mmCIF file with all atom_site columns, C-alpha atoms in Angstrom:
data_model
loop_
_atom_site.group_PDB
_atom_site.id
_atom_site.type_symbol
_atom_site.label_atom_id
_atom_site.label_alt_id
_atom_site.label_comp_id
_atom_site.label_asym_id
_atom_site.label_entity_id
_atom_site.label_seq_id
_atom_site.pdbx_PDB_ins_code
_atom_site.Cartn_x
_atom_site.Cartn_y
_atom_site.Cartn_z
_atom_site.occupancy
_atom_site.B_iso_or_equiv
_atom_site.pdbx_formal_charge
_atom_site.auth_seq_id
_atom_site.auth_comp_id
_atom_site.auth_asym_id
_atom_site.auth_atom_id
_atom_site.pdbx_PDB_model_num
ATOM 1   C CA . MET A 1 1   ? -34.967 28.549 3.276   1.00 0.00 ? 1   MET A CA 1
ATOM 2   C CA . LYS A 1 2   ? -32.075 26.389 2.059   1.00 0.00 ? 2   LYS A CA 1
ATOM 3   C CA . SER A 1 3   ? -28.702 26.643 3.729   1.00 0.00 ? 3   SER A CA 1
ATOM 4   C CA . GLU A 1 4   ? -25.646 27.289 1.569   1.00 0.00 ? 4   GLU A CA 1
ATOM 5   C CA . LYS A 1 5   ? -24.586 23.691 2.247   1.00 0.00 ? 5   LYS A CA 1
ATOM 6   C CA . ASP A 1 6   ? -27.980 22.440 1.008   1.00 0.00 ? 6   ASP A CA 1
ATOM 7   C CA . LYS A 1 7   ? -27.559 24.548 -2.153  1.00 0.00 ? 7   LYS A CA 1
ATOM 8   C CA . MET A 1 8   ? -24.016 23.237 -2.611  1.00 0.00 ? 8   MET A CA 1
ATOM 9   C CA . LEU A 1 9   ? -25.096 19.597 -2.365  1.00 0.00 ? 9   LEU A CA 1
ATOM 10  C CA . ALA A 1 10  ? -28.098 20.247 -4.655  1.00 0.00 ? 10  ALA A CA 1
ATOM 11  C CA . GLY A 1 11  ? -25.816 21.580 -7.406  1.00 0.00 ? 11  GLY A CA 1
ATOM 12  C CA . GLU A 1 12  ? -27.175 25.123 -7.150  1.00 0.00 ? 12  GLU A CA 1
ATOM 13  C CA . TYR A 1 13  ? -25.094 28.288 -6.950  1.00 0.00 ? 13  TYR A CA 1
ATOM 14  C CA . TYR A 1 14  ? -23.944 28.720 -3.362  1.00 0.00 ? 14  TYR A CA 1
ATOM 15  C CA . ASP A 1 15  ? -21.793 31.088 -1.322  1.00 0.00 ? 15  ASP A CA 1
ATOM 16  C CA . CYS A 1 16  ? -18.391 29.493 -0.625  1.00 0.00 ? 16  CYS A CA 1
ATOM 17  C CA . GLY A 1 17  ? -17.831 32.172 2.010   1.00 0.00 ? 17  GLY A CA 1
ATOM 18  C CA . ASP A 1 18  ? -20.749 30.979 4.135   1.00 0.00 ? 18  ASP A CA 1
ATOM 19  C CA . GLU A 1 19  ? -19.747 30.851 7.812   1.00 0.00 ? 19  GLU A CA 1
ATOM 20  C CA . ASP A 1 20  ? -20.846 27.217 8.334   1.00 0.00 ? 20  ASP A CA 1
ATOM 21  C CA . LEU A 1 21  ? -19.115 26.014 5.164   1.00 0.00 ? 21  LEU A CA 1
ATOM 22  C CA . LEU A 1 22  ? -15.906 27.837 6.069   1.00 0.00 ? 22  LEU A CA 1
ATOM 23  C CA . ARG A 1 23  ? -15.986 26.388 9.587   1.00 0.00 ? 23  ARG A CA 1
ATOM 24  C CA . ARG A 1 24  ? -16.048 22.824 8.190   1.00 0.00 ? 24  ARG A CA 1
ATOM 25  C CA . TRP A 1 25  ? -13.490 23.713 5.491   1.00 0.00 ? 25  TRP A CA 1
ATOM 26  C CA . HIS A 1 26  ? -11.036 24.903 8.168   1.00 0.00 ? 26  HIS A CA 1
ATOM 27  C CA . GLU A 1 27  ? -11.765 21.846 10.328  1.00 0.00 ? 27  GLU A CA 1
ATOM 28  C CA . ALA A 1 28  ? -11.068 19.577 7.343   1.00 0.00 ? 28  ALA A CA 1
ATOM 29  C CA . LYS A 1 29  ? -7.762  21.390 6.707   1.00 0.00 ? 29  LYS A CA 1
ATOM 30  C CA . ARG A 1 30  ? -6.747  20.831 10.345  1.00 0.00 ? 30  ARG A CA 1
ATOM 31  C CA . LEU A 1 31  ? -7.707  17.147 10.217  1.00 0.00 ? 31  LEU A CA 1
ATOM 32  C CA . GLN A 1 32  ? -5.970  16.544 6.875   1.00 0.00 ? 32  GLN A CA 1
ATOM 33  C CA . ALA A 1 33  ? -2.806  18.195 8.221   1.00 0.00 ? 33  ALA A CA 1
ATOM 34  C CA . GLU A 1 34  ? -2.883  15.896 11.268  1.00 0.00 ? 34  GLU A CA 1
ATOM 35  C CA . TYR A 1 35  ? -3.565  12.857 9.063   1.00 0.00 ? 35  TYR A CA 1
ATOM 36  C CA . ASN A 1 36  ? -0.737  13.777 6.695   1.00 0.00 ? 36  ASN A CA 1
ATOM 37  C CA . ALA A 1 37  ? 1.658   14.260 9.638   1.00 0.00 ? 37  ALA A CA 1
ATOM 38  C CA . ALA A 1 38  ? 0.709   11.021 11.429  1.00 0.00 ? 38  ALA A CA 1
ATOM 39  C CA . ALA A 1 39  ? 3.265   8.235  11.352  1.00 0.00 ? 39  ALA A CA 1
ATOM 40  C CA . SER A 1 40  ? 2.465   5.810  8.550   1.00 0.00 ? 40  SER A CA 1
ATOM 41  C CA . ASP A 1 41  ? 2.601   2.876  10.980  1.00 0.00 ? 41  ASP A CA 1
ATOM 42  C CA . ASP A 1 42  ? 0.348   4.500  13.621  1.00 0.00 ? 42  ASP A CA 1
ATOM 43  C CA . MET A 1 43  ? -2.776  2.798  12.317  1.00 0.00 ? 43  MET A CA 1
ATOM 44  C CA . ARG A 1 44  ? -4.895  3.643  15.366  1.00 0.00 ? 44  ARG A CA 1
ATOM 45  C CA . ARG A 1 45  ? -4.252  7.391  15.067  1.00 0.00 ? 45  ARG A CA 1
ATOM 46  C CA . ARG A 1 46  ? -4.706  7.398  11.292  1.00 0.00 ? 46  ARG A CA 1
ATOM 47  C CA . ALA A 1 47  ? -8.014  5.509  11.649  1.00 0.00 ? 47  ALA A CA 1
ATOM 48  C CA . GLU A 1 48  ? -9.268  7.995  14.283  1.00 0.00 ? 48  GLU A CA 1
ATOM 49  C CA . LEU A 1 49  ? -8.424  10.946 12.049  1.00 0.00 ? 49  LEU A CA 1
ATOM 50  C CA . LEU A 1 50  ? -9.913  9.319  8.961   1.00 0.00 ? 50  LEU A CA 1
ATOM 51  C CA . ASP A 1 51  ? -13.174 8.686  10.840  1.00 0.00 ? 51  ASP A CA 1
ATOM 52  C CA . ARG A 1 52  ? -13.393 12.425 11.567  1.00 0.00 ? 52  ARG A CA 1
ATOM 53  C CA . LEU A 1 53  ? -12.134 13.608 8.171   1.00 0.00 ? 53  LEU A CA 1
ATOM 54  C CA . ILE A 1 54  ? -14.245 11.682 5.652   1.00 0.00 ? 54  ILE A CA 1
ATOM 55  C CA . GLY A 1 55  ? -17.970 10.965 5.525   1.00 0.00 ? 55  GLY A CA 1
ATOM 56  C CA . SER A 1 56  ? -17.840 7.170  5.568   1.00 0.00 ? 56  SER A CA 1
ATOM 57  C CA . HIS A 1 57  ? -15.651 4.217  4.695   1.00 0.00 ? 57  HIS A CA 1
ATOM 58  C CA . GLY A 1 58  ? -15.718 0.448  4.769   1.00 0.00 ? 58  GLY A CA 1
ATOM 59  C CA . GLU A 1 59  ? -13.096 -1.912 6.162   1.00 0.00 ? 59  GLU A CA 1
ATOM 60  C CA . ASN A 1 60  ? -9.508  -2.045 4.921   1.00 0.00 ? 60  ASN A CA 1
ATOM 61  C CA . VAL A 1 61  ? -9.265  1.457  3.501   1.00 0.00 ? 61  VAL A CA 1
ATOM 62  C CA . TRP A 1 62  ? -5.758  2.748  2.876   1.00 0.00 ? 62  TRP A CA 1
ATOM 63  C CA . ILE A 1 63  ? -5.094  6.408  2.104   1.00 0.00 ? 63  ILE A CA 1
ATOM 64  C CA . ALA A 1 64  ? -1.404  7.261  1.677   1.00 0.00 ? 64  ALA A CA 1
ATOM 65  C CA . ALA A 1 65  ? -0.370  10.701 2.857   1.00 0.00 ? 65  ALA A CA 1
ATOM 66  C CA . PRO A 1 66  ? -0.414  13.375 1.769   1.00 0.00 ? 66  PRO A CA 1
ATOM 67  C CA . PHE A 1 67  ? -4.141  13.503 0.990   1.00 0.00 ? 67  PHE A CA 1
ATOM 68  C CA . TYR A 1 68  ? -6.073  16.728 0.378   1.00 0.00 ? 68  TYR A CA 1
ATOM 69  C CA . VAL A 1 69  ? -9.809  17.513 0.601   1.00 0.00 ? 69  VAL A CA 1
ATOM 70  C CA . ASP A 1 70  ? -12.156 20.492 0.640   1.00 0.00 ? 70  ASP A CA 1
ATOM 71  C CA . TYR A 1 71  ? -14.650 19.314 3.289   1.00 0.00 ? 71  TYR A CA 1
ATOM 72  C CA . GLY A 1 72  ? -13.901 15.602 3.621   1.00 0.00 ? 72  GLY A CA 1
ATOM 73  C CA . GLU A 1 73  ? -17.359 14.819 4.948   1.00 0.00 ? 73  GLU A CA 1
ATOM 74  C CA . ASN A 1 74  ? -18.763 14.344 1.418   1.00 0.00 ? 74  ASN A CA 1
ATOM 75  C CA . ILE A 1 75  ? -16.412 11.438 0.618   1.00 0.00 ? 75  ILE A CA 1
ATOM 76  C CA . ARG A 1 76  ? -17.872 7.902  0.724   1.00 0.00 ? 76  ARG A CA 1
ATOM 77  C CA . LEU A 1 77  ? -15.494 4.948  0.340   1.00 0.00 ? 77  LEU A CA 1
ATOM 78  C CA . GLY A 1 78  ? -16.383 1.273  0.102   1.00 0.00 ? 78  GLY A CA 1
ATOM 79  C CA . ARG A 1 79  ? -14.404 -1.681 1.466   1.00 0.00 ? 79  ARG A CA 1
ATOM 80  C CA . ASN A 1 80  ? -10.834 -2.446 0.375   1.00 0.00 ? 80  ASN A CA 1
ATOM 81  C CA . VAL A 1 81  ? -10.239 0.945  -1.246  1.00 0.00 ? 81  VAL A CA 1
ATOM 82  C CA . GLU A 1 82  ? -6.664  2.109  -1.748  1.00 0.00 ? 82  GLU A CA 1
ATOM 83  C CA . ILE A 1 83  ? -5.834  5.752  -2.439  1.00 0.00 ? 83  ILE A CA 1
ATOM 84  C CA . ASN A 1 84  ? -2.210  6.488  -3.233  1.00 0.00 ? 84  ASN A CA 1
ATOM 85  C CA . MET A 1 85  ? -0.307  9.635  -2.196  1.00 0.00 ? 85  MET A CA 1
ATOM 86  C CA . ASN A 1 86  ? -0.816  13.221 -3.392  1.00 0.00 ? 86  ASN A CA 1
ATOM 87  C CA . CYS A 1 87  ? -4.494  12.856 -4.254  1.00 0.00 ? 87  CYS A CA 1
ATOM 88  C CA . VAL A 1 88  ? -6.813  15.882 -4.210  1.00 0.00 ? 88  VAL A CA 1
ATOM 89  C CA . PHE A 1 89  ? -10.554 15.384 -3.654  1.00 0.00 ? 89  PHE A CA 1
ATOM 90  C CA . LEU A 1 90  ? -12.551 18.619 -4.005  1.00 0.00 ? 90  LEU A CA 1
ATOM 91  C CA . ASP A 1 91  ? -15.636 17.194 -2.332  1.00 0.00 ? 91  ASP A CA 1
ATOM 92  C CA . CYS A 1 92  ? -18.047 20.119 -2.501  1.00 0.00 ? 92  CYS A CA 1
ATOM 93  C CA . ASN A 1 93  ? -20.518 17.424 -3.535  1.00 0.00 ? 93  ASN A CA 1
ATOM 94  C CA . THR A 1 94  ? -20.426 13.676 -2.966  1.00 0.00 ? 94  THR A CA 1
ATOM 95  C CA . ILE A 1 95  ? -17.462 11.600 -4.112  1.00 0.00 ? 95  ILE A CA 1
ATOM 96  C CA . SER A 1 96  ? -18.382 7.890  -3.928  1.00 0.00 ? 96  SER A CA 1
ATOM 97  C CA . ILE A 1 97  ? -15.831 5.157  -4.572  1.00 0.00 ? 97  ILE A CA 1
ATOM 98  C CA . GLY A 1 98  ? -16.975 1.514  -4.642  1.00 0.00 ? 98  GLY A CA 1
ATOM 99  C CA . ASP A 1 99  ? -15.491 -1.577 -3.026  1.00 0.00 ? 99  ASP A CA 1
ATOM 100 C CA . CYS A 1 100 ? -12.088 -2.871 -4.142  1.00 0.00 ? 100 CYS A CA 1
ATOM 101 C CA . SER A 1 101 ? -11.174 0.239  -6.144  1.00 0.00 ? 101 SER A CA 1
ATOM 102 C CA . GLY A 1 102 ? -7.737  1.795  -6.439  1.00 0.00 ? 102 GLY A CA 1
ATOM 103 C CA . ILE A 1 103 ? -6.804  5.425  -6.988  1.00 0.00 ? 103 ILE A CA 1
ATOM 104 C CA . GLY A 1 104 ? -3.281  6.056  -8.317  1.00 0.00 ? 104 GLY A CA 1
ATOM 105 C CA . PRO A 1 105 ? -0.912  8.760  -7.066  1.00 0.00 ? 105 PRO A CA 1
ATOM 106 C CA . GLY A 1 106 ? -1.681  12.365 -7.882  1.00 0.00 ? 106 GLY A CA 1
ATOM 107 C CA . VAL A 1 107 ? -5.290  11.765 -8.932  1.00 0.00 ? 107 VAL A CA 1
ATOM 108 C CA . HIS A 1 108 ? -7.583  14.788 -8.688  1.00 0.00 ? 108 HIS A CA 1
ATOM 109 C CA . ILE A 1 109 ? -11.347 14.415 -8.320  1.00 0.00 ? 109 ILE A CA 1
ATOM 110 C CA . TYR A 1 110 ? -13.352 17.627 -8.687  1.00 0.00 ? 110 TYR A CA 1
ATOM 111 C CA . THR A 1 111 ? -17.038 18.100 -7.867  1.00 0.00 ? 111 THR A CA 1
ATOM 112 C CA . VAL A 1 112 ? -17.025 21.906 -8.083  1.00 0.00 ? 112 VAL A CA 1
ATOM 113 C CA . PHE A 1 113 ? -17.046 24.156 -11.151 1.00 0.00 ? 113 PHE A CA 1
ATOM 114 C CA . HIS A 1 114 ? -17.468 27.836 -12.028 1.00 0.00 ? 114 HIS A CA 1
ATOM 115 C CA . PRO A 1 115 ? -19.078 29.866 -14.827 1.00 0.00 ? 115 PRO A CA 1
ATOM 116 C CA . THR A 1 116 ? -16.948 30.175 -17.948 1.00 0.00 ? 116 THR A CA 1
ATOM 117 C CA . ASP A 1 117 ? -18.127 33.776 -18.482 1.00 0.00 ? 117 ASP A CA 1
ATOM 118 C CA . PRO A 1 118 ? -15.734 35.988 -16.438 1.00 0.00 ? 118 PRO A CA 1
ATOM 119 C CA . ALA A 1 119 ? -18.513 38.501 -15.703 1.00 0.00 ? 119 ALA A CA 1
ATOM 120 C CA . GLU A 1 120 ? -20.589 35.755 -14.050 1.00 0.00 ? 120 GLU A CA 1
ATOM 121 C CA . ARG A 1 121 ? -17.776 34.323 -11.919 1.00 0.00 ? 121 ARG A CA 1
ATOM 122 C CA . LEU A 1 122 ? -17.684 37.235 -9.468  1.00 0.00 ? 122 LEU A CA 1
ATOM 123 C CA . SER A 1 123 ? -21.348 38.182 -9.531  1.00 0.00 ? 123 SER A CA 1
ATOM 124 C CA . GLY A 1 124 ? -23.657 37.259 -6.687  1.00 0.00 ? 124 GLY A CA 1
ATOM 125 C CA . GLY A 1 125 ? -22.360 39.420 -3.831  1.00 0.00 ? 125 GLY A CA 1
ATOM 126 C CA . SER A 1 126 ? -19.555 37.174 -2.527  1.00 0.00 ? 126 SER A CA 1
ATOM 127 C CA . ASN A 1 127 ? -15.803 37.666 -2.566  1.00 0.00 ? 127 ASN A CA 1
ATOM 128 C CA . PHE A 1 128 ? -15.527 34.068 -3.824  1.00 0.00 ? 128 PHE A CA 1
ATOM 129 C CA . TRP A 1 129 ? -16.171 32.901 -7.374  1.00 0.00 ? 129 TRP A CA 1
ATOM 130 C CA . ARG A 1 130 ? -19.702 31.668 -8.037  1.00 0.00 ? 130 ARG A CA 1
ATOM 131 C CA . SER A 1 131 ? -19.696 27.917 -7.690  1.00 0.00 ? 131 SER A CA 1
ATOM 132 C CA . ARG A 1 132 ? -21.872 24.939 -8.500  1.00 0.00 ? 132 ARG A CA 1
ATOM 133 C CA . THR A 1 133 ? -21.277 21.252 -7.970  1.00 0.00 ? 133 THR A CA 1
ATOM 134 C CA . ALA A 1 134 ? -22.053 17.801 -9.347  1.00 0.00 ? 134 ALA A CA 1
ATOM 135 C CA . PRO A 1 135 ? -21.279 14.447 -7.662  1.00 0.00 ? 135 PRO A CA 1
ATOM 136 C CA . VAL A 1 136 ? -18.644 11.986 -8.864  1.00 0.00 ? 136 VAL A CA 1
ATOM 137 C CA . THR A 1 137 ? -19.330 8.254  -8.666  1.00 0.00 ? 137 THR A CA 1
ATOM 138 C CA . ILE A 1 138 ? -16.650 5.622  -9.170  1.00 0.00 ? 138 ILE A CA 1
ATOM 139 C CA . GLY A 1 139 ? -17.885 2.028  -9.255  1.00 0.00 ? 139 GLY A CA 1
ATOM 140 C CA . ARG A 1 140 ? -16.651 -1.223 -7.771  1.00 0.00 ? 140 ARG A CA 1
ATOM 141 C CA . ASN A 1 141 ? -13.244 -2.695 -8.713  1.00 0.00 ? 141 ASN A CA 1
ATOM 142 C CA . VAL A 1 142 ? -12.177 0.402  -10.680 1.00 0.00 ? 142 VAL A CA 1
ATOM 143 C CA . TRP A 1 143 ? -8.568  1.458  -11.174 1.00 0.00 ? 143 TRP A CA 1
ATOM 144 C CA . ILE A 1 144 ? -7.837  5.138  -11.787 1.00 0.00 ? 144 ILE A CA 1
ATOM 145 C CA . GLY A 1 145 ? -4.283  5.540  -13.114 1.00 0.00 ? 145 GLY A CA 1
ATOM 146 C CA . GLY A 1 146 ? -1.898  8.074  -11.603 1.00 0.00 ? 146 GLY A CA 1
ATOM 147 C CA . GLY A 1 147 ? -2.212  11.733 -12.508 1.00 0.00 ? 147 GLY A CA 1
ATOM 148 C CA . SER A 1 148 ? -5.764  11.412 -13.821 1.00 0.00 ? 148 SER A CA 1
ATOM 149 C CA . ILE A 1 149 ? -8.349  14.158 -13.356 1.00 0.00 ? 149 ILE A CA 1
ATOM 150 C CA . ILE A 1 150 ? -12.041 13.324 -12.878 1.00 0.00 ? 150 ILE A CA 1
ATOM 151 C CA . LEU A 1 151 ? -14.378 16.269 -13.583 1.00 0.00 ? 151 LEU A CA 1
ATOM 152 C CA . PRO A 1 152 ? -17.690 17.131 -11.850 1.00 0.00 ? 152 PRO A CA 1
ATOM 153 C CA . GLY A 1 153 ? -20.703 14.959 -12.603 1.00 0.00 ? 153 GLY A CA 1
ATOM 154 C CA . VAL A 1 154 ? -18.742 11.993 -13.971 1.00 0.00 ? 154 VAL A CA 1
ATOM 155 C CA . SER A 1 155 ? -19.672 8.370  -13.262 1.00 0.00 ? 155 SER A CA 1
ATOM 156 C CA . ILE A 1 156 ? -17.235 5.530  -13.935 1.00 0.00 ? 156 ILE A CA 1
ATOM 157 C CA . GLY A 1 157 ? -18.738 2.040  -14.213 1.00 0.00 ? 157 GLY A CA 1
ATOM 158 C CA . ASP A 1 158 ? -17.722 -1.096 -12.316 1.00 0.00 ? 158 ASP A CA 1
ATOM 159 C CA . GLU A 1 159 ? -14.560 -2.954 -13.328 1.00 0.00 ? 159 GLU A CA 1
ATOM 160 C CA . THR A 1 160 ? -13.227 -0.147 -15.520 1.00 0.00 ? 160 THR A CA 1
ATOM 161 C CA . THR A 1 161 ? -9.614  0.998  -15.798 1.00 0.00 ? 161 THR A CA 1
ATOM 162 C CA . ILE A 1 162 ? -8.746  4.638  -16.494 1.00 0.00 ? 162 ILE A CA 1
ATOM 163 C CA . GLY A 1 163 ? -5.242  5.069  -17.947 1.00 0.00 ? 163 GLY A CA 1
ATOM 164 C CA . ALA A 1 164 ? -2.675  7.276  -16.227 1.00 0.00 ? 164 ALA A CA 1
ATOM 165 C CA . GLY A 1 165 ? -2.858  10.975 -17.018 1.00 0.00 ? 165 GLY A CA 1
ATOM 166 C CA . SER A 1 166 ? -6.417  10.856 -18.335 1.00 0.00 ? 166 SER A CA 1
ATOM 167 C CA . VAL A 1 167 ? -8.873  13.749 -18.096 1.00 0.00 ? 167 VAL A CA 1
ATOM 168 C CA . VAL A 1 168 ? -12.306 12.210 -17.599 1.00 0.00 ? 168 VAL A CA 1
ATOM 169 C CA . THR A 1 169 ? -14.879 14.725 -18.860 1.00 0.00 ? 169 THR A CA 1
ATOM 170 C CA . HIS A 1 170 ? -17.903 12.417 -19.295 1.00 0.00 ? 170 HIS A CA 1
ATOM 171 C CA . ASP A 1 171 ? -19.326 9.123  -17.995 1.00 0.00 ? 171 ASP A CA 1
ATOM 172 C CA . ILE A 1 172 ? -17.354 5.947  -18.720 1.00 0.00 ? 172 ILE A CA 1
ATOM 173 C CA . PRO A 1 173 ? -19.301 2.649  -18.841 1.00 0.00 ? 173 PRO A CA 1
ATOM 174 C CA . PRO A 1 174 ? -18.547 -0.561 -16.928 1.00 0.00 ? 174 PRO A CA 1
ATOM 175 C CA . ARG A 1 175 ? -15.913 -3.116 -17.953 1.00 0.00 ? 175 ARG A CA 1
ATOM 176 C CA . CYS A 1 176 ? -13.710 -1.132 -20.254 1.00 0.00 ? 176 CYS A CA 1
ATOM 177 C CA . VAL A 1 177 ? -10.280 0.460  -20.501 1.00 0.00 ? 177 VAL A CA 1
ATOM 178 C CA . ALA A 1 178 ? -10.336 4.194  -21.232 1.00 0.00 ? 178 ALA A CA 1
ATOM 179 C CA . ALA A 1 179 ? -7.569  6.778  -21.459 1.00 0.00 ? 179 ALA A CA 1
ATOM 180 C CA . GLY A 1 180 ? -6.545  10.134 -22.877 1.00 0.00 ? 180 GLY A CA 1
ATOM 181 C CA . ASN A 1 181 ? -7.492  13.803 -22.840 1.00 0.00 ? 181 ASN A CA 1
ATOM 182 C CA . PRO A 1 182 ? -10.386 13.774 -23.147 1.00 0.00 ? 182 PRO A CA 1
ATOM 183 C CA . CYS A 1 183 ? -10.699 10.202 -21.868 1.00 0.00 ? 183 CYS A CA 1
ATOM 184 C CA . ARG A 1 184 ? -12.033 7.782  -24.509 1.00 0.00 ? 184 ARG A CA 1
ATOM 185 C CA . ILE A 1 185 ? -12.827 4.098  -24.476 1.00 0.00 ? 185 ILE A CA 1
ATOM 186 C CA . ILE A 1 186 ? -9.931  2.025  -25.854 1.00 0.00 ? 186 ILE A CA 1
ATOM 187 C CA . LYS A 1 187 ? -11.512 -1.403 -25.470 1.00 0.00 ? 187 LYS A CA 1
ATOM 188 C CA . TYR A 1 188 ? -14.296 -3.279 -23.698 1.00 0.00 ? 188 TYR A CA 1
ATOM 189 C CA . LEU A 1 189 ? -13.434 -6.210 -21.422 1.00 0.00 ? 189 LEU A CA 1
#
């Protein structure tokens, strides 16, 4: 029998109120609060907290506080990744960001979504809305402009730039500049 976490990571409906999921969710909230409160020049403490908060990361990762997550453990960062302040990563599924990528301030990355039919949202025997997930993959040497929103299931190709304030609703190929709501390709590089 699959655990609720297994269902969550498989993109199936899962119970957000599951005891094991809530335990990690609360732990992630405690760790993110400590990370956000740590002195910006206390690199040792910030590195210790980051190691416990997110799933994995390469060398030279910089995450400016404040930084917000759901579970944290489903975030995978490459080398030389910079994440600016006020970013929100709802990592109910995997969020992967490739080497040498930059995430502007106030970027939101969502891997979780809910039924659009109101009658379906609260069905299923939980006090929480029914939820499903899809991973988000951001390639190598990508720049996501400030205030952008990346929706569940989106992949962004290597060496692409997403303009500030974009809402990325579908995959964006490598080596292009894309922007808008919904995000559209402006030019190829």
